[in-house]
Tab-separated table of C-alpha atoms and ligand atoms in Angstrom:
chain	number	residue	atom	x	y	z
A	1	MET	CA	26.771	-9.343	-7.019
A	2	SER	CA	25.747	-6.914	-4.788
A	3	ARG	CA	22.235	-5.616	-3.622
A	4	VAL	CA	22.196	-1.852	-2.300
A	5	TYR	CA	19.315	-0.897	1.053
A	6	ASN	CA	16.283	-0.278	-1.598
A	7	PHE	CA	14.000	2.423	0.570
A	8	SER	CA	12.195	3.325	-2.032
A	9	ALA	CA	8.227	3.728	-1.780
A	10	GLY	CA	7.770	1.976	-4.530
A	11	PRO	CA	7.809	0.287	-6.787
A	12	ALA	CA	9.617	-1.149	-3.484
A	13	VAL	CA	12.603	-3.973	-2.189
A	14	LEU	CA	11.261	-7.677	-2.178
A	15	PRO	CA	12.312	-9.967	0.293
A	16	GLU	CA	15.551	-11.481	-1.090
A	17	ASP	CA	14.448	-15.232	-0.269
A	18	VAL	CA	11.137	-14.545	-2.866
A	19	LEU	CA	13.596	-13.237	-5.843
A	20	ARG	CA	15.866	-16.133	-5.447
A	21	GLU	CA	13.316	-18.550	-6.011
A	22	ALA	CA	11.446	-16.676	-9.063
A	23	ALA	CA	14.537	-16.832	-10.342
A	24	GLU	CA	15.787	-20.165	-10.037
A	25	GLU	CA	11.556	-21.051	-11.535
A	26	MET	CA	12.791	-18.432	-14.545
A	27	LEU	CA	12.944	-20.773	-17.090
A	28	ASP	CA	11.344	-24.159	-15.767
A	29	TYR	CA	8.434	-23.498	-13.770
A	30	LYS	CA	8.068	-27.048	-11.954
A	31	GLY	CA	9.303	-29.116	-14.541
A	32	THR	CA	6.545	-27.446	-17.251
A	33	GLY	CA	9.601	-26.158	-19.108
A	34	GLU	CA	8.167	-23.242	-19.024
A	35	SER	CA	8.570	-19.313	-16.760
A	36	VAL	CA	5.521	-18.502	-15.556
A	37	MET	CA	5.819	-15.447	-17.982
A	38	GLU	CA	5.132	-17.974	-21.269
A	39	MET	CA	2.373	-19.444	-19.422
A	40	SER	CA	-1.520	-19.640	-20.809
A	41	HIS	CA	-3.672	-17.543	-17.921
A	42	ARG	CA	-5.880	-20.700	-18.653
A	43	SER	CA	-3.471	-23.578	-18.136
A	44	LYS	CA	-4.411	-25.856	-15.352
A	45	GLU	CA	-1.096	-24.505	-13.545
A	46	PHE	CA	-1.765	-20.770	-13.410
A	47	GLU	CA	-4.968	-21.727	-12.127
A	48	GLY	CA	-3.126	-22.998	-9.050
A	49	ILE	CA	-0.741	-19.959	-9.122
A	50	ILE	CA	-3.613	-17.743	-8.820
A	51	GLN	CA	-6.014	-19.653	-6.698
A	52	GLU	CA	-3.553	-20.526	-3.936
A	53	ALA	CA	-2.313	-16.840	-4.082
A	54	GLU	CA	-6.120	-16.105	-3.191
A	55	LYS	CA	-6.507	-18.585	-0.482
A	56	ASP	CA	-3.053	-17.053	1.381
A	57	PHE	CA	-3.772	-13.913	1.306
A	58	ARG	CA	-6.983	-14.500	2.930
A	59	ASP	CA	-5.575	-16.662	5.339
A	60	LEU	CA	-3.321	-13.954	6.072
A	61	LEU	CA	-6.197	-11.187	6.878
A	62	GLY	CA	-8.198	-14.425	8.148
A	63	LEU	CA	-10.614	-13.307	6.071
A	64	PRO	CA	-14.306	-14.010	5.656
A	65	ASP	CA	-16.017	-15.749	3.134
A	66	ASP	CA	-18.097	-12.920	2.315
A	67	PHE	CA	-15.419	-10.655	0.913
A	68	LYS	CA	-14.667	-11.288	-2.977
A	69	VAL	CA	-10.955	-10.983	-3.772
A	70	LEU	CA	-10.045	-9.364	-7.026
A	71	PHE	CA	-6.249	-9.157	-8.951
A	72	LEU	CA	-6.828	-6.112	-11.402
A	73	GLN	CA	-4.547	-4.349	-13.040
A	74	GLY	CA	-4.622	0.017	-13.744
A	75	GLY	CA	-3.112	0.405	-11.008
A	76	ALA	CA	-4.438	1.742	-7.102
A	77	SER	CA	-5.425	4.931	-9.463
A	78	GLN	CA	-8.206	3.333	-11.445
A	79	GLN	CA	-9.259	2.447	-8.301
A	80	PHE	CA	-9.650	5.948	-7.969
A	81	ALA	CA	-12.680	5.884	-10.494
A	82	MET	CA	-13.490	2.050	-10.611
A	83	ILE	CA	-14.930	3.262	-6.990
A	84	PRO	CA	-17.653	5.944	-7.313
A	85	MET	CA	-18.561	4.010	-10.698
A	86	ASN	CA	-19.446	0.749	-9.068
A	87	PHE	CA	-20.517	2.438	-6.102
A	88	MET	CA	-21.914	6.020	-5.922
A	89	LYS	CA	-26.074	4.462	-6.347
A	90	ASN	CA	-27.121	7.866	-4.962
A	91	LYS	CA	-24.201	10.170	-6.504
A	92	LYS	CA	-22.848	11.197	-2.604
A	93	ALA	CA	-20.112	10.046	-0.911
A	94	ALA	CA	-17.440	10.771	1.791
A	95	TYR	CA	-13.491	11.609	1.582
A	96	ILE	CA	-11.498	12.314	4.504
A	97	ILE	CA	-8.302	14.661	2.621
A	98	THR	CA	-5.321	13.371	4.387
A	99	GLY	CA	-2.650	13.083	1.320
A	100	GLN	CA	-2.000	13.431	-2.297
A	101	TRP	CA	-3.857	9.886	-2.812
A	102	ALA	CA	-6.864	10.539	-0.770
A	103	LYS	CA	-7.401	14.199	-2.512
A	104	LYS	CA	-6.700	12.585	-6.267
A	105	ALA	CA	-9.343	9.582	-5.261
A	106	PHE	CA	-11.692	12.399	-4.059
A	107	LYS	CA	-11.004	14.747	-7.277
A	108	GLU	CA	-11.737	11.913	-9.380
A	109	ALA	CA	-14.778	10.933	-7.686
A	110	GLN	CA	-16.587	14.453	-8.015
A	111	ILE	CA	-16.525	13.074	-11.699
A	112	PHE	CA	-19.086	10.571	-11.015
A	113	GLY	CA	-21.024	13.244	-8.281
A	114	ASP	CA	-21.519	14.861	-5.415
A	115	ALA	CA	-18.001	14.129	-3.118
A	116	VAL	CA	-17.938	15.592	-0.253
A	117	ALA	CA	-14.433	16.197	2.026
A	118	VAL	CA	-15.864	15.592	5.905
A	119	ALA	CA	-12.391	16.078	7.441
A	120	SER	CA	-8.766	16.934	5.978
A	121	SER	CA	-4.881	17.355	7.107
A	122	GLU	CA	-4.322	20.098	4.978
A	123	ASP	CA	-3.782	23.404	7.329
A	124	LYS	CA	-0.690	21.416	8.498
A	125	THR	CA	0.884	19.938	5.135
A	126	PHE	CA	-1.220	16.635	6.083
A	127	SER	CA	1.518	16.037	8.981
A	128	TYR	CA	-1.258	14.421	11.213
A	129	ILE	CA	-4.292	12.321	10.627
A	130	PRO	CA	-7.230	14.179	12.161
A	131	ASP	CA	-9.767	13.307	14.942
A	132	CYS	CA	-12.636	11.270	13.096
A	133	SER	CA	-14.452	9.793	16.277
A	134	ASP	CA	-18.104	12.427	15.164
A	135	LEU	CA	-17.148	13.152	11.581
A	136	ASP	CA	-20.716	15.116	10.198
A	137	ILE	CA	-21.060	12.200	7.023
A	138	PRO	CA	-24.264	13.207	4.969
A	139	GLU	CA	-26.747	10.781	5.620
A	140	ASP	CA	-27.317	9.643	2.398
A	141	ALA	CA	-23.392	8.716	1.036
A	142	ASP	CA	-22.276	6.149	-0.258
A	143	TYR	CA	-19.908	5.081	1.473
A	144	LEU	CA	-16.497	7.053	3.031
A	145	TYR	CA	-13.788	6.751	1.865
A	146	ILE	CA	-9.511	6.985	3.023
A	147	CYS	CA	-6.411	6.066	2.805
A	148	GLU	CA	-4.792	4.261	5.537
A	149	ASN	CA	-1.572	4.728	4.822
A	150	ASN	CA	-0.466	7.990	3.919
A	151	THR	CA	2.715	7.254	1.695
A	152	ILE	CA	3.391	10.824	0.682
A	153	TYR	CA	3.213	12.357	3.817
A	154	GLY	CA	4.277	8.806	6.704
A	155	THR	CA	1.033	9.239	8.522
A	156	LYS	CA	-1.390	6.278	9.424
A	157	PHE	CA	-4.316	5.959	11.086
A	158	LYS	CA	-4.085	4.381	14.164
A	159	GLU	CA	-7.844	3.561	14.745
A	160	LEU	CA	-10.311	3.716	11.933
A	161	PRO	CA	-12.698	6.488	11.185
A	162	ASN	CA	-16.442	6.097	13.231
A	163	ALA	CA	-18.011	5.938	9.798
A	164	LYS	CA	-21.850	5.689	11.674
A	165	GLY	CA	-22.829	2.874	9.681
A	166	HIS	CA	-21.608	4.260	6.053
A	167	LYS	CA	-19.352	0.938	4.401
A	168	LEU	CA	-15.834	2.316	5.154
A	169	ILE	CA	-13.616	1.974	1.512
A	170	SER	CA	-9.991	1.455	2.387
A	171	ASP	CA	-6.565	2.922	0.096
A	172	VAL	CA	-4.026	0.466	1.822
A	173	SER	CA	-1.217	0.063	-0.736
A	174	SER	CA	1.060	1.361	1.331
A	175	CYS	CA	0.545	-0.908	5.013
A	176	PHE	CA	-0.914	-3.463	2.559
A	177	LEU	CA	0.027	-6.576	4.743
A	178	SER	CA	2.102	-4.890	7.324
A	179	GLU	CA	-0.025	-5.361	9.929
A	180	PRO	CA	-3.364	-7.679	11.108
A	181	MET	CA	-6.361	-5.732	10.233
A	182	ASP	CA	-9.640	-5.734	11.309
A	183	VAL	CA	-11.472	-6.888	8.117
A	184	ASP	CA	-15.373	-6.489	9.562
A	185	LYS	CA	-14.794	-2.379	10.005
A	186	TYR	CA	-14.402	-2.313	5.728
A	187	ALA	CA	-16.573	-3.251	2.639
A	188	MET	CA	-13.900	-2.817	0.683
A	189	PHE	CA	-9.865	-2.583	0.863
A	190	TYR	CA	-7.454	-2.284	-1.897
A	191	GLY	CA	-4.063	-1.100	-2.938
A	192	GLY	CA	-1.340	-1.244	-5.470
A	193	ALA	CA	1.066	-4.735	-4.667
A	194	GLN	CA	4.287	-2.324	-5.535
A	195	LYS	CA	4.706	-0.871	-2.569
A	196	ASN	CA	4.319	-3.753	0.260
A	197	ILE	CA	3.358	-7.200	-1.519
A	198	GLY	CA	5.075	-7.415	-4.899
A	199	PRO	CA	5.728	-5.760	-8.475
A	200	ALA	CA	3.960	-2.968	-10.087
A	201	GLY	CA	0.880	-4.316	-12.343
A	202	VAL	CA	-0.962	-5.875	-9.970
A	203	VAL	CA	-3.801	-4.481	-7.875
A	204	ILE	CA	-5.639	-6.384	-5.255
A	205	ALA	CA	-9.512	-5.818	-4.041
A	206	ALA	CA	-11.518	-7.084	-1.201
A	207	ILE	CA	-14.933	-6.400	-0.914
A	208	LYS	CA	-17.936	-7.058	0.284
A	209	GLU	CA	-19.707	-9.824	-1.786
A	210	ASP	CA	-23.359	-7.978	-1.702
A	211	MET	CA	-21.847	-4.288	-2.622
A	212	ILE	CA	-20.841	-6.574	-5.985
A	213	THR	CA	-23.789	-6.059	-8.129
A	214	GLU	CA	-24.418	-4.649	-12.536
A	215	ASP	CA	-26.018	-1.762	-10.517
A	216	THR	CA	-23.826	0.720	-11.488
A	217	LEU	CA	-23.076	4.361	-12.825
A	218	PRO	CA	-24.666	4.739	-16.706
A	219	GLY	CA	-21.898	4.196	-19.072
A	220	THR	CA	-19.529	1.948	-16.472
A	221	PRO	CA	-17.175	0.105	-19.509
A	222	THR	CA	-17.077	-3.917	-18.606
A	223	MET	CA	-13.446	-4.026	-17.195
A	224	LEU	CA	-14.150	-0.926	-15.006
A	225	LYS	CA	-16.881	-2.634	-13.474
A	226	TYR	CA	-15.969	-5.813	-10.182
A	227	LYS	CA	-18.818	-7.687	-11.169
A	228	THR	CA	-17.053	-8.683	-14.488
A	229	HIS	CA	-13.963	-9.168	-12.698
A	230	ALA	CA	-16.132	-11.057	-9.828
A	231	ASP	CA	-17.920	-13.256	-12.246
A	232	ALA	CA	-14.854	-14.819	-13.961
A	233	ASP	CA	-12.495	-14.852	-10.650
A	234	SER	CA	-10.406	-12.234	-12.040
A	235	LEU	CA	-9.584	-14.088	-15.380
A	236	TYR	CA	-12.412	-12.181	-17.424
A	237	ASN	CA	-8.570	-11.142	-19.364
A	238	THR	CA	-5.524	-11.826	-19.490
A	239	PRO	CA	-4.582	-10.806	-15.410
A	240	PRO	CA	-1.053	-9.620	-14.603
A	241	CYS	CA	0.181	-13.442	-14.546
A	242	TYR	CA	3.981	-12.746	-13.517
A	243	GLY	CA	3.075	-10.632	-10.820
A	244	ILE	CA	0.178	-12.523	-8.995
A	245	TYR	CA	2.922	-15.212	-9.197
A	246	ILE	CA	5.471	-13.083	-7.190
A	247	CYS	CA	2.610	-11.643	-4.640
A	248	GLY	CA	1.777	-15.573	-4.005
A	249	LYS	CA	5.837	-15.976	-3.039
A	250	VAL	CA	5.249	-12.587	-0.965
A	251	PHE	CA	2.108	-14.260	1.375
A	252	LYS	CA	4.408	-17.387	0.978
A	253	TRP	CA	7.271	-15.501	2.897
A	254	ILE	CA	4.941	-13.552	5.143
A	255	LYS	CA	3.052	-17.023	6.228
A	256	SER	CA	6.948	-18.525	6.869
A	257	MET	CA	8.026	-14.856	9.152
A	258	GLY	CA	4.819	-15.670	11.268
A	259	GLY	CA	2.311	-13.760	9.846
A	260	LEU	CA	0.686	-10.676	10.075
A	261	ALA	CA	1.004	-10.271	14.304
A	262	ALA	CA	4.852	-11.326	14.249
A	263	MET	CA	5.026	-8.717	10.720
A	264	LYS	CA	3.435	-6.169	12.832
A	265	GLU	CA	6.462	-6.430	15.658
A	266	HIS	CA	8.594	-6.839	13.338
A	267	ASN	CA	7.907	-3.328	11.527
A	268	GLU	CA	7.457	-1.425	15.414
A	269	LYS	CA	10.715	-3.068	16.216
A	270	LYS	CA	12.171	-1.274	12.597
A	271	ALA	CA	10.319	1.923	12.554
A	272	ALA	CA	11.653	2.791	16.379
A	273	ILE	CA	14.624	2.533	15.548
A	274	LEU	CA	14.715	5.300	12.956
A	275	TYR	CA	11.796	7.534	14.919
A	276	ASP	CA	14.103	6.777	18.128
A	277	PHE	CA	16.764	8.550	16.489
A	278	LEU	CA	15.499	11.199	14.449
A	279	ASP	CA	13.636	12.240	17.545
A	280	ALA	CA	17.271	12.308	19.349
A	281	SER	CA	19.427	14.113	16.556
A	282	SER	CA	19.827	17.470	16.324
A	283	MET	CA	20.380	17.603	12.702
A	284	PHE	CA	17.585	15.236	10.841
A	285	LYS	CA	13.720	15.890	12.467
A	286	GLY	CA	11.115	13.650	11.837
A	287	THR	CA	7.936	15.938	10.630
A	288	VAL	CA	4.444	14.083	11.332
A	289	GLU	CA	3.071	14.101	14.486
A	290	LYS	CA	4.029	11.099	16.982
A	291	GLU	CA	0.317	9.713	16.756
A	292	SER	CA	0.070	9.423	13.199
A	293	ARG	CA	3.612	7.635	12.144
A	294	SER	CA	3.100	5.282	9.659
A	295	LEU	CA	5.258	2.232	10.401
A	296	MET	CA	5.426	1.948	6.485
A	297	ASN	CA	7.163	5.190	5.111
A	298	VAL	CA	8.926	7.904	7.214
A	299	PRO	CA	9.631	11.422	5.956
A	300	PHE	CA	12.708	13.450	7.541
A	301	VAL	CA	14.160	16.745	6.961
A	302	THR	CA	17.484	18.666	7.973
A	303	GLY	CA	15.776	22.429	7.670
A	304	ASP	CA	18.724	22.842	4.699
A	305	ASP	CA	17.648	21.781	1.675
A	306	GLU	CA	21.756	21.888	0.461
A	307	LEU	CA	22.258	19.696	3.076
A	308	ASN	CA	19.871	17.211	2.398
A	309	ALA	CA	21.055	17.425	-1.111
A	310	LYS	CA	24.702	16.367	0.362
A	311	PHE	CA	23.293	13.533	2.216
A	312	ILE	CA	20.971	11.733	0.128
A	313	SER	CA	23.750	11.717	-2.369
A	314	GLU	CA	26.498	10.360	0.486
A	315	ALA	CA	23.877	7.689	1.230
A	316	LYS	CA	23.157	6.456	-2.290
A	317	ALA	CA	27.414	6.673	-2.535
A	318	ALA	CA	27.215	4.295	0.637
A	319	GLY	CA	24.813	2.166	-0.777
A	320	PHE	CA	21.350	3.399	0.593
A	321	ILE	CA	19.248	4.436	-2.120
A	322	ASN	CA	15.922	6.445	-3.020
A	323	LEU	CA	16.173	8.526	0.390
A	324	LYS	CA	14.423	11.751	-1.022
A	325	GLY	CA	11.352	12.295	-0.449
A	326	HIS	CA	8.209	13.235	-2.860
A	327	ARG	CA	8.712	15.862	-5.171
A	328	SER	CA	6.042	17.741	-3.095
A	329	VAL	CA	7.615	17.531	0.791
A	330	GLY	CA	11.042	17.737	-0.648
A	331	GLY	CA	13.658	15.989	2.264
A	332	MET	CA	13.969	12.735	2.847
A	333	ARG	CA	11.732	9.585	3.313
A	334	ALA	CA	12.587	5.685	4.239
A	335	SER	CA	9.920	3.666	3.502
A	336	ILE	CA	10.891	0.432	4.922
A	337	TYR	CA	8.554	-1.907	3.984
A	338	ASN	CA	7.706	-6.063	5.210
A	339	ALA	CA	10.751	-7.055	2.508
A	340	MET	CA	13.672	-4.147	4.845
A	341	PRO	CA	15.602	-5.895	6.888
A	342	MET	CA	16.245	-5.227	10.340
A	343	GLU	CA	20.019	-4.774	9.804
A	344	GLY	CA	18.805	-2.563	7.015
A	345	VAL	CA	18.138	0.511	9.340
A	346	THR	CA	20.234	0.011	11.870
A	347	LYS	CA	23.030	0.285	9.312
A	348	LEU	CA	21.443	3.286	8.078
A	349	VAL	CA	20.860	5.187	11.569
A	350	GLU	CA	24.687	4.375	11.923
A	351	PHE	CA	25.065	6.614	8.570
A	352	MET	CA	22.778	9.112	10.172
A	353	ASP	CA	24.816	9.241	13.165
A	354	LYS	CA	27.838	8.850	11.030
A	355	PHE	CA	26.989	11.989	8.243
A	356	GLU	CA	25.378	14.484	11.194
A	357	LYS	CA	28.859	14.437	13.147
A	358	GLU	CA	30.736	15.140	10.256
A	359	ASN	CA	28.734	17.874	9.697
A	360	LYS	CA	28.047	19.785	12.788
B	1	PLP	C1	0.963	4.742	-5.236
B	1	PLP	C2	-0.030	4.542	-4.008
B	1	PLP	C3	-0.958	5.018	-5.313
B	1	PLP	C4	-1.154	4.437	-6.613
B	1	PLP	O1	-0.819	3.164	-7.200
B	1	PLP	P1	-0.453	3.206	-8.569
B	1	PLP	O2	-0.423	2.161	-8.912
B	1	PLP	O3	0.493	4.431	-9.341
B	1	PLP	O4	-1.921	3.820	-9.095
B	1	PLP	C5	-2.214	5.257	-4.433
B	1	PLP	N1	-2.567	4.574	-3.093
B	1	PLP	C6	-1.917	4.826	-2.545
B	1	PLP	C7	-1.866	4.958	-0.797
B	1	PLP	C8	0.089	4.718	-2.714
B	1	PLP	O5	0.723	4.756	-2.129
């Protein structure tokens, strides 16, 4: 067996320990004689799995009791619609446009009401996070929406926007559990699991309890009401059982690594190895303003499409896969989520250095 270093933006690398444990339990989960994949979601065993996953998730974030945790499906993209359907009571909401995912959420919200863009970094290809200390947020806006880590462009909000008393809703898909969060600042945060938490098919949302009501936009389907899932503790219908089980294992792995503060320290060290190299290199350049750099997604370019392609293909042959940048940006992108070991980044940088010398 040989494992590669996988720099995919998502679905992405998972901790090897988690995969091994899941493999060991594949045919017989703790003496039940069945796989979690085959298990009833109403069984005592699965109830144990989902409850423990939620508990560990709460522990990691220090999430207070007035937040409800939901395990949902439909990807992060389905939240782009669910959020306005459930929360756009005044039919008005403010969006900060820092990349493609924020823009998609913004466009989706426009289907349901008056979504206004209160800040944007599109003027410079989303290469920075705009100043959000004094935004012109409409008084009657139901919420302020951000995408906290911009997976495609490699930027991250280092400081949350001044929401001026409005409810803050954040897509944290690509920075989920990568560092501690000031959870009290949010009305809701959510993310698809496949970036930093587990396999595709699971979305985890933490929502302030008092936001979850029957009062949704007319015509909101049952399955798209948070209340439906909240009342049933995420078991209204069959949840993505196996995915939740893997997420639960990843939570335990993060705990074993020392929790979110330790994770952050680890991620900062790891990202610095790559950013320091990019800053010193005369061939490779980061594409993002320094103050806005993500710890999770690192886009870079050589300035030459042919050289980019050569690099990506030689890197792949050397065991560093999925380094191609998003189709909308080009160049390269290394996603270095929680589960990417330090060694993966050190070796990538060694490879880049060698490539640079050979292709001067
Ligand atoms: C990947 C991603 C999405 C879309 O996720 P899906 O689960 O494919 O719908 C949304 N937001 C961010 C920040 C992402 O990285």
